[in-house]
Amino acid sequence: RVLRRPLAHLFSMASLIFGWEDAQQRMRATGLRAGTDKASFHGYYTMYGKYLAHAAHAAGSRKFKMLEIGLGCTMHYGPGRSVEMWRQYFGADRLELHELEIDAACVARWSTALRANGTTVHAGSQTSTADLKRLLVAAGVRPAAAPERQGEAQFDLIVDDGLHTAHAQQTAFAYLFPRALRPGGLYAIEDVRTAYEDGGEMIRWAQALQATLLGGAARYGPAKTLPAGADRRFDNTTLSQRAPQARWVLSAEATGRALAIVKATRDQCSAGLAYCPRWRWREDHL
């Protein structure tokens, strides 16, 4: 009896780790067949395999719902390769996939063919909150009274593979993360490495996010004074901030040139595991 629980926990952890590895390899093989660079040059399959290993199963009888920003219209191999990867990985009959693309001509050219395989393509920019709002209305998304609460028809996964600039990534995240992502869902920002070509702003954004999580802002609030016995030579300035991008974030991992950000649930917010300030929406929540 003494050993039963530790052994059960050990086997459970081993099963989870091997499950990740299997999902990562399956994601990689699926991406290579589809011809997307998510599985070749970038290696994002390691991130998606880890975080999505049990996501489709957790969705239960309903379809897994996701949004991808960026159809791939500027890629040398043409648009829609990642669409095929998602459809094969989750199963076409188990997936509700929405795509946001800024190139209206490309959307007009490809939307009919993609609609035939169950993918909805929306024309618009991730830098426009008006376009993002239209997308959510069209997708039937209705936020709850507070971001950590379950809304209607929210996305299980949001992938930002769009413009790859700090402004675009931050604008889309600030609007979509609290409104459109289901609590417990994953928000993935790809190609964060391009932030080095953009003055490093996105890197600083990610650092402030991590500093808020690590600094305990969720439970303890801003550190106005250092605790007794603390090393006063340490610069605590960053940790004393409550970065707005850290609100309702359970975890944030930098992995393979990308950020994997998990949204906290109501219970996790109540337990002080995330920075979940009181929030009041505008009247329409969007």
CSV table of C-alpha atoms in Angstrom, one decimal:
chain,number,residue,atom,x,y,z
A,1,ARG,CA,0.0,0.0,0.0
A,2,VAL,CA,2.9,2.4,0.8
A,3,LEU,CA,4.3,1.9,-2.7
A,4,ARG,CA,1.0,1.7,-4.6
A,5,ARG,CA,0.4,5.4,-4.9
A,6,PRO,CA,3.9,6.5,-5.9
A,7,LEU,CA,4.1,3.6,-8.4
A,8,ALA,CA,0.7,4.6,-9.8
A,9,HIS,CA,1.9,8.2,-10.1
A,10,LEU,CA,5.1,7.1,-11.8
A,11,PHE,CA,3.2,5.0,-14.4
A,12,SER,CA,0.8,7.8,-15.0
A,13,MET,CA,3.7,10.3,-15.6
A,14,ALA,CA,5.4,7.8,-17.9
A,15,SER,CA,2.2,7.3,-19.9
A,16,LEU,CA,1.9,11.0,-20.2
A,17,ILE,CA,5.4,11.5,-21.4
A,18,PHE,CA,5.3,8.7,-23.9
A,19,GLY,CA,1.9,10.0,-25.0
A,20,TRP,CA,3.5,13.3,-25.8
A,21,GLU,CA,6.3,11.6,-27.8
A,22,ASP,CA,3.9,9.6,-29.8
A,23,ALA,CA,1.7,12.6,-30.5
A,24,GLN,CA,4.8,14.7,-31.5
A,25,GLN,CA,5.9,12.0,-34.0
A,26,ARG,CA,2.4,11.7,-35.4
A,27,MET,CA,2.1,15.4,-35.7
A,28,ARG,CA,5.5,15.5,-37.5
A,29,ALA,CA,4.6,12.7,-39.9
A,30,THR,CA,1.2,14.4,-40.6
A,31,GLY,CA,2.8,17.8,-41.3
A,32,LEU,CA,5.4,16.3,-43.6
A,33,ARG,CA,2.7,14.5,-45.6
A,34,ALA,CA,0.8,17.8,-45.8
A,35,GLY,CA,3.9,19.7,-46.9
A,36,THR,CA,3.9,22.4,-44.2
A,37,ASP,CA,7.1,23.9,-42.8
A,38,LYS,CA,5.5,23.5,-39.3
A,39,ALA,CA,6.8,20.0,-39.4
A,40,SER,CA,10.1,20.6,-41.2
A,41,PHE,CA,12.0,23.8,-40.9
A,42,HIS,CA,10.3,25.2,-37.8
A,43,GLY,CA,9.8,21.9,-35.9
A,44,TYR,CA,6.5,23.2,-34.3
A,45,TYR,CA,5.3,19.6,-34.1
A,46,THR,CA,7.1,19.3,-30.8
A,47,MET,CA,5.0,22.0,-29.2
A,48,TYR,CA,1.7,20.9,-30.8
A,49,GLY,CA,2.3,17.3,-30.1
A,50,LYS,CA,2.9,18.0,-26.4
A,51,TYR,CA,0.0,20.4,-25.8
A,52,LEU,CA,-2.6,18.8,-28.2
A,53,ALA,CA,-1.9,15.1,-27.2
A,54,HIS,CA,-5.2,14.8,-25.3
A,55,ALA,CA,-7.0,18.0,-26.5
A,56,ALA,CA,-9.2,16.3,-29.1
A,57,HIS,CA,-10.1,13.6,-26.7
A,58,ALA,CA,-11.0,16.1,-24.0
A,59,ALA,CA,-13.4,17.8,-26.4
A,60,GLY,CA,-15.6,14.8,-26.0
A,61,SER,CA,-18.5,14.4,-28.5
A,62,ARG,CA,-18.3,18.0,-29.8
A,63,LYS,CA,-15.9,19.0,-32.6
A,64,PHE,CA,-12.5,20.4,-31.8
A,65,LYS,CA,-12.7,24.1,-32.7
A,66,MET,CA,-9.6,26.1,-33.8
A,67,LEU,CA,-8.6,29.3,-35.4
A,68,GLU,CA,-5.4,29.8,-37.5
A,69,ILE,CA,-4.3,33.2,-38.4
A,70,GLY,CA,-2.5,33.0,-41.8
A,71,LEU,CA,-3.6,30.8,-44.6
A,72,GLY,CA,-0.1,30.7,-46.1
A,73,CYS,CA,-0.8,32.7,-49.3
A,74,THR,CA,2.8,34.0,-49.4
A,75,MET,CA,4.4,30.6,-49.0
A,76,HIS,CA,6.4,29.3,-51.9
A,77,TYR,CA,4.4,26.0,-51.7
A,78,GLY,CA,1.0,27.8,-51.8
A,79,PRO,CA,-1.8,28.2,-49.2
A,80,GLY,CA,-3.6,25.6,-47.3
A,81,ARG,CA,-0.8,23.2,-46.3
A,82,SER,CA,-1.3,23.6,-42.6
A,83,VAL,CA,-5.1,23.3,-43.1
A,84,GLU,CA,-4.5,19.8,-44.5
A,85,MET,CA,-2.2,19.0,-41.5
A,86,TRP,CA,-4.9,20.0,-39.0
A,87,ARG,CA,-7.6,18.0,-40.9
A,88,GLN,CA,-5.5,14.9,-41.0
A,89,TYR,CA,-4.3,15.2,-37.4
A,90,PHE,CA,-7.7,15.8,-35.7
A,91,GLY,CA,-9.9,14.1,-38.4
A,92,ALA,CA,-11.9,16.1,-40.9
A,93,ASP,CA,-15.2,15.0,-39.2
A,94,ARG,CA,-14.0,16.0,-35.8
A,95,LEU,CA,-12.6,19.4,-36.6
A,96,GLU,CA,-14.2,22.9,-37.0
A,97,LEU,CA,-11.4,24.9,-38.6
A,98,HIS,CA,-11.5,28.7,-39.1
A,99,GLU,CA,-8.8,30.6,-41.0
A,100,LEU,CA,-8.1,34.4,-41.0
A,101,GLU,CA,-6.2,35.7,-44.0
A,102,ILE,CA,-5.3,39.3,-44.8
A,103,ASP,CA,-5.0,38.8,-48.5
A,104,ALA,CA,-8.6,39.2,-49.8
A,105,ALA,CA,-7.7,38.1,-53.3
A,106,CYS,CA,-6.2,34.9,-52.0
A,107,VAL,CA,-9.3,34.3,-49.9
A,108,ALA,CA,-11.6,34.8,-52.9
A,109,ARG,CA,-9.5,32.4,-54.9
A,110,TRP,CA,-9.3,29.6,-52.3
A,111,SER,CA,-12.3,29.9,-50.0
A,112,THR,CA,-14.7,27.8,-52.2
A,113,ALA,CA,-12.3,24.9,-52.4
A,114,LEU,CA,-11.5,25.1,-48.7
A,115,ARG,CA,-15.1,25.4,-47.7
A,116,ALA,CA,-15.8,22.2,-49.6
A,117,ASN,CA,-13.5,20.3,-47.1
A,118,GLY,CA,-15.1,22.0,-44.1
A,119,THR,CA,-12.8,24.9,-43.6
A,120,THR,CA,-14.1,28.5,-43.2
A,121,VAL,CA,-11.9,31.3,-44.4
A,122,HIS,CA,-12.4,34.8,-43.2
A,123,ALA,CA,-10.8,37.8,-44.9
A,124,GLY,CA,-9.4,40.3,-42.5
A,125,SER,CA,-6.3,41.6,-40.6
A,126,GLN,CA,-5.2,40.5,-37.2
A,127,THR,CA,-4.3,44.1,-36.5
A,128,SER,CA,-7.9,45.2,-36.8
A,129,THR,CA,-10.2,44.6,-33.8
A,130,ALA,CA,-13.1,45.3,-36.1
A,131,ASP,CA,-12.0,42.4,-38.4
A,132,LEU,CA,-11.5,40.2,-35.4
A,133,LYS,CA,-14.9,41.0,-34.0
A,134,ARG,CA,-16.5,40.1,-37.4
A,135,LEU,CA,-14.7,36.8,-37.3
A,136,LEU,CA,-15.9,35.9,-33.8
A,137,VAL,CA,-19.5,36.9,-34.8
A,138,ALA,CA,-19.3,34.7,-37.9
A,139,ALA,CA,-17.8,31.8,-35.9
A,140,GLY,CA,-20.6,32.1,-33.3
A,141,VAL,CA,-18.2,32.9,-30.4
A,142,ARG,CA,-19.8,34.6,-27.4
A,143,PRO,CA,-17.6,35.3,-24.4
A,144,ALA,CA,-18.8,34.7,-20.9
A,145,ALA,CA,-19.1,37.5,-18.3
A,146,ALA,CA,-15.5,37.0,-17.3
A,147,PRO,CA,-12.6,35.7,-19.4
A,148,GLU,CA,-11.9,32.7,-17.1
A,149,ARG,CA,-15.5,31.5,-17.4
A,150,GLN,CA,-16.8,29.3,-20.2
A,151,GLY,CA,-18.3,31.1,-23.1
A,152,GLU,CA,-20.2,29.9,-26.1
A,153,ALA,CA,-18.5,28.2,-29.1
A,154,GLN,CA,-15.0,29.4,-28.1
A,155,PHE,CA,-11.9,28.0,-29.7
A,156,ASP,CA,-9.9,25.2,-28.2
A,157,LEU,CA,-6.8,26.3,-30.1
A,158,ILE,CA,-5.7,29.6,-31.6
A,159,VAL,CA,-2.6,29.6,-33.8
A,160,ASP,CA,-1.0,32.9,-34.8
A,161,ASP,CA,1.0,32.2,-38.0
A,162,GLY,CA,0.1,35.6,-39.5
A,163,LEU,CA,2.1,38.8,-40.0
A,164,HIS,CA,4.9,37.9,-37.6
A,165,THR,CA,5.3,41.4,-36.3
A,166,ALA,CA,5.2,42.4,-32.6
A,167,HIS,CA,2.3,44.8,-33.2
A,168,ALA,CA,0.2,42.2,-35.1
A,169,GLN,CA,0.9,39.5,-32.6
A,170,GLN,CA,0.2,41.6,-29.6
A,171,THR,CA,-3.0,43.1,-31.0
A,172,ALA,CA,-4.4,39.7,-31.9
A,173,PHE,CA,-3.5,38.2,-28.5
A,174,ALA,CA,-4.9,41.1,-26.5
A,175,TYR,CA,-8.3,40.8,-28.3
A,176,LEU,CA,-8.6,37.1,-28.9
A,177,PHE,CA,-7.1,35.5,-25.8
A,178,PRO,CA,-9.7,36.8,-23.2
A,179,ARG,CA,-12.7,36.6,-25.5
A,180,ALA,CA,-12.3,33.8,-28.0
A,181,LEU,CA,-10.2,31.1,-26.3
A,182,ARG,CA,-11.8,28.5,-24.2
A,183,PRO,CA,-10.5,28.3,-20.6
A,184,GLY,CA,-7.9,25.5,-20.6
A,185,GLY,CA,-7.2,26.2,-24.3
A,186,LEU,CA,-3.9,26.8,-26.0
A,187,TYR,CA,-2.8,30.1,-27.8
A,188,ALA,CA,0.2,29.5,-29.9
A,189,ILE,CA,2.3,32.3,-31.4
A,190,GLU,CA,4.6,31.1,-34.1
A,191,ASP,CA,7.8,32.7,-35.5
A,192,VAL,CA,8.5,34.8,-32.5
A,193,ARG,CA,12.1,34.8,-33.6
A,194,THR,CA,11.2,37.4,-36.2
A,195,ALA,CA,10.9,39.8,-33.2
A,196,TYR,CA,14.7,40.1,-33.3
A,197,GLU,CA,14.2,41.7,-36.7
A,198,ASP,CA,11.5,43.9,-35.3
A,199,GLY,CA,13.5,45.7,-32.6
A,200,GLY,CA,13.1,42.9,-30.1
A,201,GLU,CA,9.7,44.2,-28.9
A,202,MET,CA,8.0,40.8,-28.9
A,203,ILE,CA,10.9,39.3,-26.9
A,204,ARG,CA,10.4,42.0,-24.2
A,205,TRP,CA,6.7,41.3,-24.3
A,206,ALA,CA,7.3,37.6,-23.6
A,207,GLN,CA,9.8,38.4,-20.9
A,208,ALA,CA,7.3,40.7,-19.1
A,209,LEU,CA,4.7,37.9,-19.3
A,210,GLN,CA,7.1,35.4,-17.8
A,211,ALA,CA,8.2,37.8,-15.1
A,212,THR,CA,4.6,38.4,-14.0
A,213,LEU,CA,4.0,34.6,-13.8
A,214,LEU,CA,7.2,34.0,-11.9
A,215,GLY,CA,6.9,37.0,-9.7
A,216,GLY,CA,3.7,35.8,-8.1
A,217,ALA,CA,1.5,38.7,-9.2
A,218,ALA,CA,-1.4,36.4,-9.2
A,219,ARG,CA,-1.3,35.6,-5.5
A,220,TYR,CA,0.8,38.3,-3.9
A,221,GLY,CA,0.3,41.4,-6.0
A,222,PRO,CA,3.0,43.8,-7.1
A,223,ALA,CA,6.1,43.7,-4.9
A,224,LYS,CA,6.2,47.3,-3.6
A,225,THR,CA,8.9,46.4,-1.0
A,226,LEU,CA,11.3,43.5,-1.0
A,227,PRO,CA,10.8,40.9,1.7
A,228,ALA,CA,13.1,40.8,4.7
A,229,GLY,CA,16.3,39.0,3.9
A,230,ALA,CA,16.0,39.4,0.1
A,231,ASP,CA,19.0,40.3,-2.0
A,232,ARG,CA,18.6,44.0,-2.5
A,233,ARG,CA,21.1,44.0,-5.3
A,234,PHE,CA,18.6,42.1,-7.4
A,235,ASP,CA,16.6,44.3,-9.8
A,236,ASN,CA,13.0,43.6,-8.9
A,237,THR,CA,11.5,46.2,-11.1
A,238,THR,CA,10.2,43.8,-13.8
A,239,LEU,CA,8.7,41.5,-11.2
A,240,SER,CA,6.8,44.3,-9.6
A,241,GLN,CA,4.8,44.8,-12.7
A,242,ARG,CA,1.5,43.2,-13.6
A,243,ALA,CA,2.0,42.8,-17.3
A,244,PRO,CA,-1.5,43.0,-19.0
A,245,GLN,CA,-0.6,40.1,-21.3
A,246,ALA,CA,-0.3,37.8,-18.3
A,247,ARG,CA,-3.9,38.1,-17.3
A,248,TRP,CA,-5.7,34.8,-17.2
A,249,VAL,CA,-2.5,32.9,-18.3
A,250,LEU,CA,-1.8,29.7,-16.5
A,251,SER,CA,1.5,28.9,-18.2
A,252,ALA,CA,3.7,30.2,-21.0
A,253,GLU,CA,6.4,28.2,-22.6
A,254,ALA,CA,9.0,29.3,-25.2
A,255,THR,CA,9.4,26.3,-27.4
A,256,GLY,CA,10.9,25.9,-30.9
A,257,ARG,CA,10.8,29.6,-32.0
A,258,ALA,CA,7.2,29.9,-30.7
A,259,LEU,CA,5.2,30.6,-27.5
A,260,ALA,CA,2.7,28.2,-26.1
A,261,ILE,CA,0.3,30.0,-23.8
A,262,VAL,CA,-2.4,28.1,-21.8
A,263,LYS,CA,-5.5,30.0,-20.5
A,264,ALA,CA,-6.4,29.5,-16.9
A,265,THR,CA,-9.8,28.0,-15.9
A,266,ARG,CA,-12.1,29.5,-13.3
A,267,ASP,CA,-11.0,27.0,-10.7
A,268,GLN,CA,-7.3,27.8,-11.4
A,269,CYS,CA,-8.0,31.5,-11.1
A,270,SER,CA,-9.8,30.9,-7.8
A,271,ALA,CA,-6.8,28.9,-6.5
A,272,GLY,CA,-4.5,31.8,-7.2
A,273,LEU,CA,-2.6,29.9,-9.9
A,274,ALA,CA,-3.0,32.7,-12.5
A,275,TYR,CA,-3.3,36.5,-12.6
A,276,CYS,CA,-7.1,37.0,-13.0
A,277,PRO,CA,-8.1,40.5,-12.1
A,278,ARG,CA,-11.8,41.5,-12.0
A,279,TRP,CA,-12.9,42.4,-15.4
A,280,ARG,CA,-15.8,44.3,-16.9
A,281,TRP,CA,-16.6,43.8,-20.6
A,282,ARG,CA,-18.1,46.4,-22.8
A,283,GLU,CA,-21.8,45.8,-23.3
A,284,ASP,CA,-21.6,43.4,-26.2
A,285,HIS,CA,-18.5,41.5,-24.8
A,286,LEU,CA,-16.9,41.9,-28.2
